[in-house]
Amino acid sequence: MGKVRTKRRKFHKENPTGLPSVKDFDLEEAETVTNEDREIALQRVLEEIQSANIEEKLSGLQTMESMCCDTLLAVQIASNRIAKILGPSLLDPNASVRACSASALRTVVEHGDEKAHEILMIDDVMSPICASLKQYLDWQPKDDKRKGDNDQAFLQTILLLSTLCEYNEQAILHCNRENIVSLLIKFLDITVYGIEIVTVVTKYLSCLLDDNLAAVKQLSSYEDTVLQLLTFESNDKNNADAICLKTAVSGLLLHLASYTENTSIICTIVNVLSSTLSIDHNFLLCDLVSILPHEKNALSSSAKKRVRNDTSILGAQQHALAILANLSVYKDEDSESEFDFDDLDCETEDTNDERMEETPPNASLPVEVVEIFKSCAIIDKVWDKTKAVDTDTIEILEQNTDGKEIINEMRLLNARAYYCLTNLISSSELDVLGGTNNVYRMWIDIGTFVFKNADPTDKNLVESAAAALSAAIKKLAQPNIKVFDRLTLNDIEFMIDGERRYPNPDVRLHLMRILGSLACILRFKDNIPPDHYEVIKRVSMFLLDNSMSEPLVWIMAEAMDAIMDIFSDDDSEQILRIEQEIQLVEKLKSLVPIFKKRLKQQKKDLGDHFATISTVNGNITRFIKYKESRM
């Protein structure tokens, strides 16, 4: 099948301002607010933030930030030329005004859609942001009487810039023109600026360097400066600040290692990430459960500090998993292909006799990296982070707001672990993964989780686990592997039945791949035993039936592609018998007009699925004609 590249995900980020969110408003009251009321409220807020009175301006900025948590309002606020209004405020002499202005704009970016981002860029939001940062070039925090206020203003400006670069390529290009990398290098000195500022700047630089060769080349001159940050030591081995810093530095170093092809840096990165992941998250959970009260009492300052430290470590582990996932495929970017959607003719057949083959995953990590993976037990550590929180712990944590946030952090940790595991399985040899039996055990455990135990509404977690499940069976699809020899129909019924639980199209896509791969593994065994015969037959019927009812053409194509793989070779009498029993040719002939119709309707929305759809579109009619000739 054609290669499908998973797009980079935008991960949820915390709100460091502590300002009220729109979720804090009374929902019932919000539903009764009319558009006219909102317009009046918005105009009042815009007047406040342009007031000469500092307190009134700050109040307006906080209110606007809360309003921007609603996407429609964020776009509307952007359309009111908010970048022009708040641009000067980013240069205000008052540090609190600068901080609140940057935070408010960041909320517009995070919650606004592409239209909001486009409006902000047209209104030149980048110029005052870069000008604001340049004001800090001569800043010496130790001589600053208002260090705390200026720290927050600087941090909020960096976070705003990071968010813009994450969502908009024009922001990255502007940063390149303004030479922001060289400007920010001076802020990597912990002795001068402190660990919080250095960590935030490091994370931003890592974001800026993503797919940005010009910025990577700039930073490569400062490799020693970045490496020096890893020497920072804390008296407490579980100090969240130090762990977050070193994890962030690892993400930055990965960009440099990819550019310089320096495997020694890769080994350094893996060691740091291994150290971050070595911290027992279950121990952190137990600590949090012991801290958080069952009632809604206010936490003491020491308890708040412990909660903040523990949750920060969980965040660092999430970050470590994301970096490790990128490291596993860091050489894979050049294999991307460009397709022209206009080349896909829904009404004609492709005369090319060769099927487009799927580009195999990168399974040739450098030997040094493979060895460090083994010595650090990376696979085991990532697998450990997939373990869901038990129900008793959830019941305790759900009794207050802080506890609910921790549950969300744990679920995000699980999802990141599954995504990381997907890349590790795809890019590593079986011995690195612990052998055939270990991968098979993972496959069974993940399948049970996805199709029996997972909450279907947790889209992120279920989708990531399904992706890992798909990667595992592809790794096991080798002729000399016999782990499926004792597989029966009962062993996979939970997958087929579980499909009904998931409206998520990505999970359905992975299920088609998983079952198609499984049937292909079994059909190429010599003298197909009765149990495997029934599995192949049941899977084939499932794929055909779901193709008929599937509304999305790219999932439909995946199922049809799997069918062609299963029945590509018909030299087996048993396979021929299955074809007849499931009425393969008749059903495919009924399916083709439906496929062509949906393809024409959804032609502009194919995205990364173009290759698979093109393959099926070009081969399905000829496949049917071939089968008819064999009959």
XYZ file of C-alpha atoms in Angstrom:
631
model
C 0.000 0.000 0.000
C 1.061 3.620 -0.239
C 2.972 5.243 2.550
C 1.022 7.378 4.995
C 2.989 9.829 7.102
C 1.668 10.757 10.500
C 1.606 14.504 10.920
C 3.321 16.141 13.845
C 0.926 16.586 16.700
C 0.343 19.755 18.626
C 0.505 18.775 22.261
C -1.480 20.474 24.976
C 0.485 23.034 26.946
C -0.163 24.303 30.441
C -1.411 27.798 31.169
C 1.436 29.317 33.204
C -0.384 32.574 33.934
C -2.916 31.160 36.355
C -5.519 33.471 34.827
C -9.185 32.442 34.824
C -10.349 30.354 31.893
C -13.671 30.423 30.145
C -14.361 27.044 31.706
C -14.621 28.825 35.018
C -17.687 30.682 33.836
C -21.145 29.335 34.560
C -22.020 27.219 31.516
C -25.764 27.618 31.769
C -25.429 31.352 31.873
C -23.023 31.299 28.925
C -25.571 29.504 26.756
C -28.037 32.340 27.202
C -25.581 35.044 26.094
C -26.538 36.468 22.714
C -24.165 37.586 19.956
C -25.120 41.162 20.693
C -24.198 40.718 24.364
C -20.832 39.268 23.360
C -20.143 42.127 20.976
C -20.929 44.674 23.701
C -18.709 42.809 26.171
C -15.898 42.591 23.630
C -16.016 46.312 22.860
C -15.920 47.089 26.584
C -12.847 44.855 26.991
C -11.103 46.453 24.013
C -11.691 49.866 25.582
C -10.252 48.664 28.881
C -7.044 47.293 27.384
C -6.450 50.624 25.620
C -6.964 52.559 28.864
C -4.132 54.651 30.294
C -4.976 53.256 33.748
C -2.725 50.254 34.473
C -5.217 48.392 36.680
C -7.997 48.825 34.150
C -5.709 47.676 31.323
C -4.650 44.552 33.263
C -8.261 43.728 34.108
C -9.224 44.028 30.436
C -6.336 41.806 29.340
C -7.285 39.087 31.828
C -10.922 39.201 30.759
C -9.968 39.048 27.086
C -7.753 36.045 27.709
C -10.659 34.203 29.287
C -12.919 35.115 26.368
C -10.342 33.815 23.859
C -10.697 30.271 25.154
C -13.728 30.144 22.858
C -12.599 29.599 19.247
C -15.221 31.838 17.667
C -14.395 34.666 20.049
C -10.660 34.162 19.489
C -11.154 34.613 15.739
C -13.424 37.603 16.315
C -10.867 39.200 18.633
C -8.118 38.615 16.094
C -10.339 40.249 13.455
C -10.600 43.343 15.663
C -6.909 43.961 14.898
C -5.862 42.859 18.358
C -2.253 42.490 17.158
C -2.177 46.207 16.305
C -3.752 47.087 19.655
C -1.540 44.891 21.842
C 1.660 45.251 19.818
C 2.696 48.463 21.622
C 1.753 46.850 24.959
C 4.472 44.231 24.401
C 6.911 47.130 24.692
C 5.170 48.803 27.650
C 7.467 50.006 30.483
C 5.262 48.092 32.939
C 6.366 44.431 33.077
C 2.919 43.205 34.184
C 1.331 44.796 31.130
C 3.918 43.147 28.874
C 3.339 39.760 30.503
C -0.474 39.934 30.343
C -0.409 41.214 26.753
C 1.806 38.340 25.620
C -0.299 35.809 27.494
C -3.540 37.158 25.981
C -2.121 37.006 22.447
C -0.898 33.475 23.096
C -4.427 32.436 24.028
C -5.721 33.925 20.764
C -3.175 31.835 18.863
C -3.856 28.616 20.786
C -7.637 28.764 20.521
C -8.038 30.604 17.228
C -8.023 28.662 13.975
C -5.914 29.210 10.859
C -7.915 32.320 10.051
C -6.916 33.912 13.363
C -3.258 33.020 12.789
C -3.376 34.528 9.297
C -4.921 37.759 10.603
C -2.259 38.085 13.314
C 0.534 37.635 10.784
C -1.033 40.141 8.373
C -1.244 42.628 11.252
C 2.497 42.054 11.820
C 2.361 40.641 15.332
C 5.942 39.391 14.938
C 7.629 42.811 14.788
C 6.683 43.970 18.317
C 7.427 40.487 19.699
C 10.975 40.501 18.308
C 11.444 44.129 19.327
C 10.357 43.222 22.850
C 12.953 40.442 23.071
C 15.706 42.743 21.852
C 14.974 45.024 24.815
C 16.307 42.257 27.079
C 19.731 42.041 25.416
C 21.337 44.176 28.141
C 19.118 42.837 30.925
C 20.968 41.737 34.061
C 18.492 40.032 36.427
C 20.802 40.246 39.440
C 20.706 44.061 39.210
C 16.979 44.191 38.504
C 14.834 45.372 41.437
C 11.719 44.026 39.673
C 13.312 40.744 38.601
C 10.170 38.658 39.207
C 7.958 40.881 37.046
C 10.513 41.088 34.240
C 11.067 37.329 34.395
C 7.368 36.717 33.789
C 7.200 39.275 30.985
C 10.165 37.655 29.236
C 8.815 34.130 29.759
C 5.377 35.042 28.417
C 6.929 36.636 25.330
C 8.971 33.487 24.647
C 5.881 31.292 25.136
C 3.924 33.491 22.718
C 6.700 33.248 20.142
C 6.916 29.474 20.611
C 3.177 29.043 20.086
C 3.209 31.186 16.937
C 6.112 29.202 15.480
C 4.322 25.960 16.270
C 1.245 26.996 14.300
C 2.582 29.255 11.545
C 5.487 28.847 9.137
C 5.634 32.593 8.468
C 6.486 33.150 12.132
C 9.484 30.819 11.761
C 10.683 32.647 8.657
C 10.379 35.976 10.495
C 12.472 34.598 13.373
C 15.127 33.502 10.891
C 15.255 36.983 9.368
C 15.544 38.556 12.837
C 18.327 36.121 13.792
C 16.424 35.076 16.913
C 18.593 31.984 17.507
C 21.740 34.048 18.016
C 19.789 36.565 20.097
C 18.559 33.926 22.542
C 21.802 32.001 23.005
C 22.853 34.388 25.800
C 19.761 33.339 27.775
C 21.121 29.800 28.142
C 23.328 30.872 31.048
C 21.759 29.400 34.208
C 24.012 31.380 36.543
C 22.649 34.650 35.140
C 19.044 33.931 34.157
C 18.032 30.977 36.303
C 16.827 27.518 35.383
C 13.208 28.451 34.541
C 14.147 30.966 31.838
C 16.835 28.676 30.406
C 14.364 25.772 30.212
C 11.678 27.811 28.445
C 14.205 29.270 25.967
C 15.555 25.773 25.276
C 12.067 24.444 24.537
C 11.385 27.374 22.233
C 14.629 26.887 20.318
C 13.770 23.215 19.872
C 10.399 24.225 18.415
C 12.034 26.807 16.135
C 14.554 24.285 14.795
C 11.911 21.772 13.732
C 12.161 21.446 9.910
C 14.198 24.673 9.891
C 17.660 23.994 8.466
C 18.697 27.653 8.567
C 18.119 27.823 12.329
C 19.824 24.443 12.897
C 22.933 25.704 11.092
C 22.935 28.803 13.303
C 22.680 26.797 16.501
C 25.326 24.277 15.426
C 27.932 26.946 16.175
C 26.845 26.871 19.806
C 26.809 23.087 20.302
C 29.228 23.224 23.245
C 27.042 25.842 24.978
C 24.023 23.572 24.692
C 25.935 20.462 25.827
C 27.213 22.368 28.858
C 23.638 22.603 30.174
C 23.634 18.844 30.752
C 26.295 19.283 33.435
C 23.852 21.133 35.691
C 23.460 19.235 38.955
C 20.823 19.450 41.674
C 21.064 18.240 45.258
C 17.771 16.400 44.796
C 17.927 13.675 42.123
C 14.144 14.003 41.652
C 14.224 17.781 41.334
C 11.727 18.596 38.614
C 13.512 21.764 37.449
C 16.740 19.919 36.646
C 14.881 17.007 35.025
C 12.788 19.316 32.840
C 15.878 21.297 31.800
C 17.945 18.279 30.759
C 15.013 16.717 28.947
C 14.431 19.949 27.010
C 18.150 20.164 26.173
C 17.951 16.629 24.748
C 15.235 17.745 22.346
C 17.430 20.616 21.184
C 20.457 18.350 20.772
C 18.470 15.949 18.611
C 18.161 18.630 15.934
C 21.910 19.201 16.050
C 22.663 15.474 15.919
C 20.425 15.033 12.883
C 22.300 17.846 11.134
C 25.846 16.815 12.080
C 25.158 13.032 12.041
C 26.934 12.813 15.377
C 25.957 9.482 16.944
C 27.844 10.257 20.155
C 25.355 13.074 20.817
C 22.519 10.635 20.132
C 23.930 8.334 22.806
C 24.110 11.287 25.212
C 20.476 12.114 24.450
C 19.330 8.531 25.073
C 21.126 8.470 28.424
C 19.373 11.662 29.522
C 15.964 10.453 28.360
C 16.545 7.104 30.038
C 17.269 8.894 33.305
C 14.023 10.900 32.994
C 11.973 7.792 32.246
C 13.623 5.833 35.064
C 11.650 7.776 37.656
C 8.787 5.572 38.791
C 5.562 7.333 37.801
C 3.618 4.964 40.049
C 5.623 6.244 43.003
C 4.751 9.801 41.959
C 1.090 8.817 41.784
C 1.198 7.308 45.277
C 2.821 10.500 46.545
C 0.147 12.623 44.890
C -2.652 10.452 46.271
C -1.220 10.858 49.748
C -1.016 14.641 49.345
C -4.335 15.481 47.755
C -7.153 15.683 50.307
C -10.387 13.787 49.809
C -12.268 16.952 50.600
C -11.924 20.202 48.703
C -9.670 21.796 51.290
C -6.926 24.219 50.300
C -3.474 22.652 50.052
C -0.640 23.895 52.220
C 2.283 25.633 50.538
C 4.551 22.606 51.062
C 1.894 20.279 49.611
C 1.458 22.560 46.602
C 5.214 22.454 46.044
C 5.237 18.649 46.090
C 2.268 18.447 43.712
C 3.906 20.933 41.355
C 7.198 18.992 41.453
C 5.545 15.614 40.812
C 3.345 16.850 37.973
C 6.329 18.611 36.392
C 8.211 15.307 36.364
C 5.245 13.652 34.653
C 5.399 16.461 32.095
C 9.135 15.875 31.616
C 8.462 12.185 30.992
C 5.850 13.098 28.375
C 8.425 15.342 26.723
C 11.078 12.595 26.897
C 8.758 10.144 25.144
C 8.024 12.676 22.385
C 11.767 13.254 21.833
C 12.467 9.523 21.853
C 9.714 8.960 19.292
C 11.316 11.553 17.000
C 14.776 10.106 17.603
C 13.564 6.683 16.445
C 12.805 8.035 12.973
C 15.063 11.079 12.843
C 16.542 10.014 9.486
C 13.201 9.263 7.841
C 12.223 12.722 6.634
C 13.896 12.425 3.228
C 11.680 9.505 2.221
C 8.581 11.662 1.929
C 7.039 11.835 -1.516
C 4.971 14.558 -3.081
C 1.740 13.724 -4.846
C -0.501 15.707 -7.156
C -4.139 15.143 -6.283
C -5.173 16.187 -9.772
C -3.414 13.099 -11.147
C -6.043 10.899 -9.507
C -8.724 10.298 -12.112
C -11.801 8.804 -10.527
C -13.336 7.815 -13.839
C -10.441 6.001 -15.522
C -8.210 3.071 -14.708
C -4.519 3.361 -14.062
C -2.699 1.297 -16.685
C 0.384 0.868 -14.529
C 0.803 -2.848 -13.843
C 2.927 -2.362 -10.757
C 1.299 -1.629 -7.406
C 2.750 1.210 -5.403
C 4.640 -0.448 -2.616
C 4.644 0.869 0.899
C 7.889 2.491 1.894
C 9.275 0.303 4.669
C 9.904 1.910 8.045
C 13.438 2.841 8.985
C 14.776 -0.312 10.616
C 18.480 0.533 10.482
C 19.298 2.728 13.462
C 23.043 3.259 13.942
C 24.754 0.436 15.812
C 25.779 2.786 18.622
C 22.163 3.856 19.114
C 20.959 0.255 19.116
C 23.495 -0.624 21.787
C 22.550 2.324 23.994
C 18.875 1.405 23.603
C 19.692 -2.063 24.888
C 21.950 -0.974 27.731
C 19.408 1.593 28.946
C 16.472 -0.844 28.560
C 14.605 1.847 26.619
C 11.909 -0.506 25.317
C 11.056 -1.686 28.839
C 10.921 1.875 30.159
C 8.631 3.051 27.370
C 6.409 -0.009 27.782
C 6.148 0.701 31.519
C 4.708 4.151 30.765
C 1.805 2.604 28.821
C 0.315 1.115 31.990
C -3.004 2.795 32.775
C -3.891 4.144 36.222
C -5.884 1.638 38.277
C -9.526 2.367 39.078
C -8.969 2.807 42.840
C -6.399 5.548 42.249
C -8.695 7.248 39.744
C -11.551 7.257 42.263
C -9.346 9.025 44.806
C -7.938 11.555 42.357
C -11.327 12.417 40.878
C -12.460 13.879 44.187
C -10.861 17.276 43.509
C -9.729 19.480 40.645
C -5.994 18.896 41.129
C -6.574 15.154 41.068
C -8.532 15.334 37.811
C -5.682 17.251 36.197
C -3.255 14.535 37.303
C -5.466 11.872 35.696
C -5.323 13.844 32.443
C -1.529 14.073 32.727
C -1.295 10.310 33.233
C -3.485 9.582 30.232
C -1.346 11.903 28.139
C 1.739 10.058 29.414
C 0.173 6.731 28.345
C -0.698 8.099 24.898
C 2.812 9.507 24.363
C 4.259 6.139 25.400
C 2.154 4.315 22.796
C 3.160 6.757 20.055
C 6.802 6.356 21.067
C 6.420 2.572 21.123
C 4.957 2.681 17.605
C 8.079 4.366 16.256
C 10.428 2.169 18.257
C 8.774 -1.021 16.977
C 8.843 0.227 13.379
C 12.489 1.312 13.471
C 14.075 -1.443 15.573
C 15.044 -5.044 14.944
C 13.308 -7.779 16.910
C 16.277 -8.409 19.203
C 16.239 -4.755 20.298
C 12.530 -5.123 21.088
C 13.183 -8.096 23.365
C 12.569 -10.811 20.805
C 9.580 -12.256 19.008
C 7.749 -13.443 22.111
C 8.049 -10.043 23.769
C 6.577 -8.246 20.737
C 3.796 -10.843 20.572
C 3.037 -10.274 24.274
C 2.850 -6.536 23.592
C 0.488 -7.207 20.696
C -1.854 -9.264 22.875
C -1.782 -6.790 25.781
C -2.332 -3.726 23.588
C -5.139 -5.435 21.656
C -6.893 -6.353 24.890
C -6.559 -2.773 26.098
C -7.785 -1.147 22.886
C -10.737 -3.397 22.142
C -11.797 -4.437 25.646
C -10.671 -2.076 28.388
C -10.026 1.376 26.924
C -12.453 4.260 27.220
C -13.707 4.799 23.627
C -14.114 8.519 24.293
C -10.389 8.952 25.028
C -9.537 9.515 21.365
C -5.865 10.352 21.827
C -5.066 7.325 23.970
C -7.055 4.804 21.921
C -5.645 6.042 18.620
C -2.051 5.911 19.871
C -2.508 2.388 21.247
C -4.101 1.212 17.999
C -1.106 2.587 16.070
C 1.273 0.594 18.307
C -0.858 -2.512 17.768
C -0.601 -2.060 14.004
C 3.183 -1.585 14.168
C 3.588 -4.714 16.299
C 1.793 -7.031 13.880
C 3.768 -5.661 10.937
C 6.938 -6.509 12.836
C 5.642 -10.044 13.398
C 4.703 -10.550 9.736
C 7.848 -12.518 8.836
C 7.886 -16.031 7.335
C 10.054 -17.544 10.059
C 7.899 -16.268 12.936
C 5.429 -18.814 14.281
C 3.832 -17.029 17.229
C 0.414 -17.145 15.520
C 0.437 -20.903 14.990
C -2.112 -21.525 17.753
C -4.319 -18.550 16.907
C -8.057 -19.263 16.671
C -11.110 -17.266 15.658
C -11.990 -16.737 19.328
C -8.679 -14.944 19.817
C -9.597 -12.137 17.414
C -13.367 -11.850 17.837
C -12.846 -9.167 20.477
C -11.138 -6.997 17.828
C -13.906 -7.448 15.285
C -16.622 -6.877 17.854
C -14.701 -3.975 19.409
C -14.784 -2.058 16.146
C -18.382 -1.057 16.846
C -17.249 0.858 19.949
C -15.114 3.306 18.034
C -16.430 6.137 15.901
C -12.817 7.338 15.610
C -11.792 6.872 11.938
C -8.085 6.497 12.770
C -8.825 3.549 15.035
C -10.920 1.960 12.275
C -8.041 2.494 9.852
C -5.584 0.747 12.160
C -8.031 -2.110 12.671
C -8.228 -2.699 8.905
C -4.435 -2.796 8.752
C -4.117 -5.096 11.754
C -6.659 -7.658 10.557
C -5.392 -7.483 6.969
C -1.823 -8.115 8.137
C -2.964 -10.996 10.324
C -4.853 -12.689 7.492
C -1.822 -12.308 5.191
C 0.437 -13.894 7.807
C -1.880 -16.901 8.136
C -2.675 -17.400 4.440
C 0.987 -17.897 3.510
C 1.398 -20.796 5.911
C 1.728 -24.204 4.271
C -1.425 -26.322 4.431
C -3.649 -23.821 6.211
C -5.058 -25.522 9.330
C -8.839 -25.337 10.013
C -8.519 -22.654 12.732
C -6.515 -20.364 10.440
C -8.907 -21.050 7.580
C -11.780 -19.729 9.690
C -9.777 -16.679 10.765
C -8.894 -15.757 7.171
C -12.485 -16.238 6.085
C -13.914 -14.198 8.980
C -11.412 -11.353 8.506
C -12.081 -11.226 4.760
C -15.832 -11.044 5.294
C -15.309 -8.306 7.874
C -13.170 -6.242 5.491
C -15.664 -6.615 2.638
C -18.708 -5.816 4.760
C -17.056 -2.780 6.333
C -15.988 -1.495 2.929
C -19.627 -1.442 1.864
C -20.728 0.580 4.885
C -17.638 2.757 5.453
C -18.369 6.457 4.672
C -14.709 7.554 4.391
C -13.017 6.599 1.145
C -9.505 6.365 2.656
C -10.607 3.757 5.197
C -12.585 1.983 2.493
C -9.414 1.907 0.367
C -7.383 0.472 3.227
C -9.840 -2.426 3.605
C -9.913 -3.077 -0.160
C -6.111 -2.938 -0.294
C -5.969 -5.544 2.464
C -8.384 -7.769 0.520
C -6.156 -7.620 -2.564
C -3.132 -8.512 -0.425
C -4.900 -11.505 1.119
C -6.061 -12.924 -2.219
C -3.161 -11.783 -4.401
C -1.846 -15.360 -4.760
C -4.525 -17.945 -5.504
C -2.404 -21.039 -6.050
C -3.883 -22.526 -2.870
C -7.025 -24.576 -3.162
C -8.054 -23.427 0.320
C -7.801 -19.740 -0.625
C -9.836 -20.383 -3.779
C -12.474 -22.037 -1.642
C -12.626 -18.993 0.683
C -13.031 -16.730 -2.352
C -16.079 -18.715 -3.413
C -17.576 -18.979 0.074
C -17.404 -15.231 0.720
C -18.423 -14.368 -2.879
C -15.300 -12.262 -3.290
C -15.703 -11.281 -6.936
C -19.424 -10.479 -6.683
C -18.920 -8.284 -3.629
C -15.951 -6.459 -5.099
C -17.894 -5.739 -8.288
C -20.659 -4.213 -6.160
C -18.077 -2.268 -4.204
C -16.254 -0.569 -7.082
C -19.050 1.888 -8.072
C -19.444 2.899 -4.421
C -15.698 3.415 -4.097
C -15.511 5.500 -7.301
C -18.441 7.652 -6.177
C -17.007 8.349 -2.730
C -13.597 9.006 -4.217
C -15.046 11.644 -6.518
C -16.951 13.243 -3.625
C -13.948 13.279 -1.261
C -11.197 13.886 -3.803
C -10.093 17.156 -2.197
C -9.844 15.665 1.294
C -7.480 12.737 0.710
C -4.426 14.274 2.369
C -1.710 11.785 3.333
C -3.909 8.867 2.244
C -3.459 9.652 -1.443
C -0.923 6.865 -2.077
C -3.120 4.044 -0.778
C -6.205 5.365 -2.566
C -4.262 5.754 -5.806
C -3.044 2.168 -5.503
C -6.533 0.782 -4.975
C -8.060 2.973 -7.670
C -5.497 1.804 -10.201
C -5.661 -1.888 -9.367
C -9.111 -2.905 -8.163
C -10.747 -3.269 -11.603
C -7.828 -5.266 -13.002
C -7.817 -7.396 -9.857
C -11.474 -8.274 -10.396
C -10.876 -9.101 -14.092
C -7.985 -11.356 -13.126
C -10.117 -13.192 -10.571
C -12.902 -13.635 -13.113
C -10.455 -15.128 -15.598
C -9.234 -17.586 -12.953
C -12.780 -18.639 -12.199
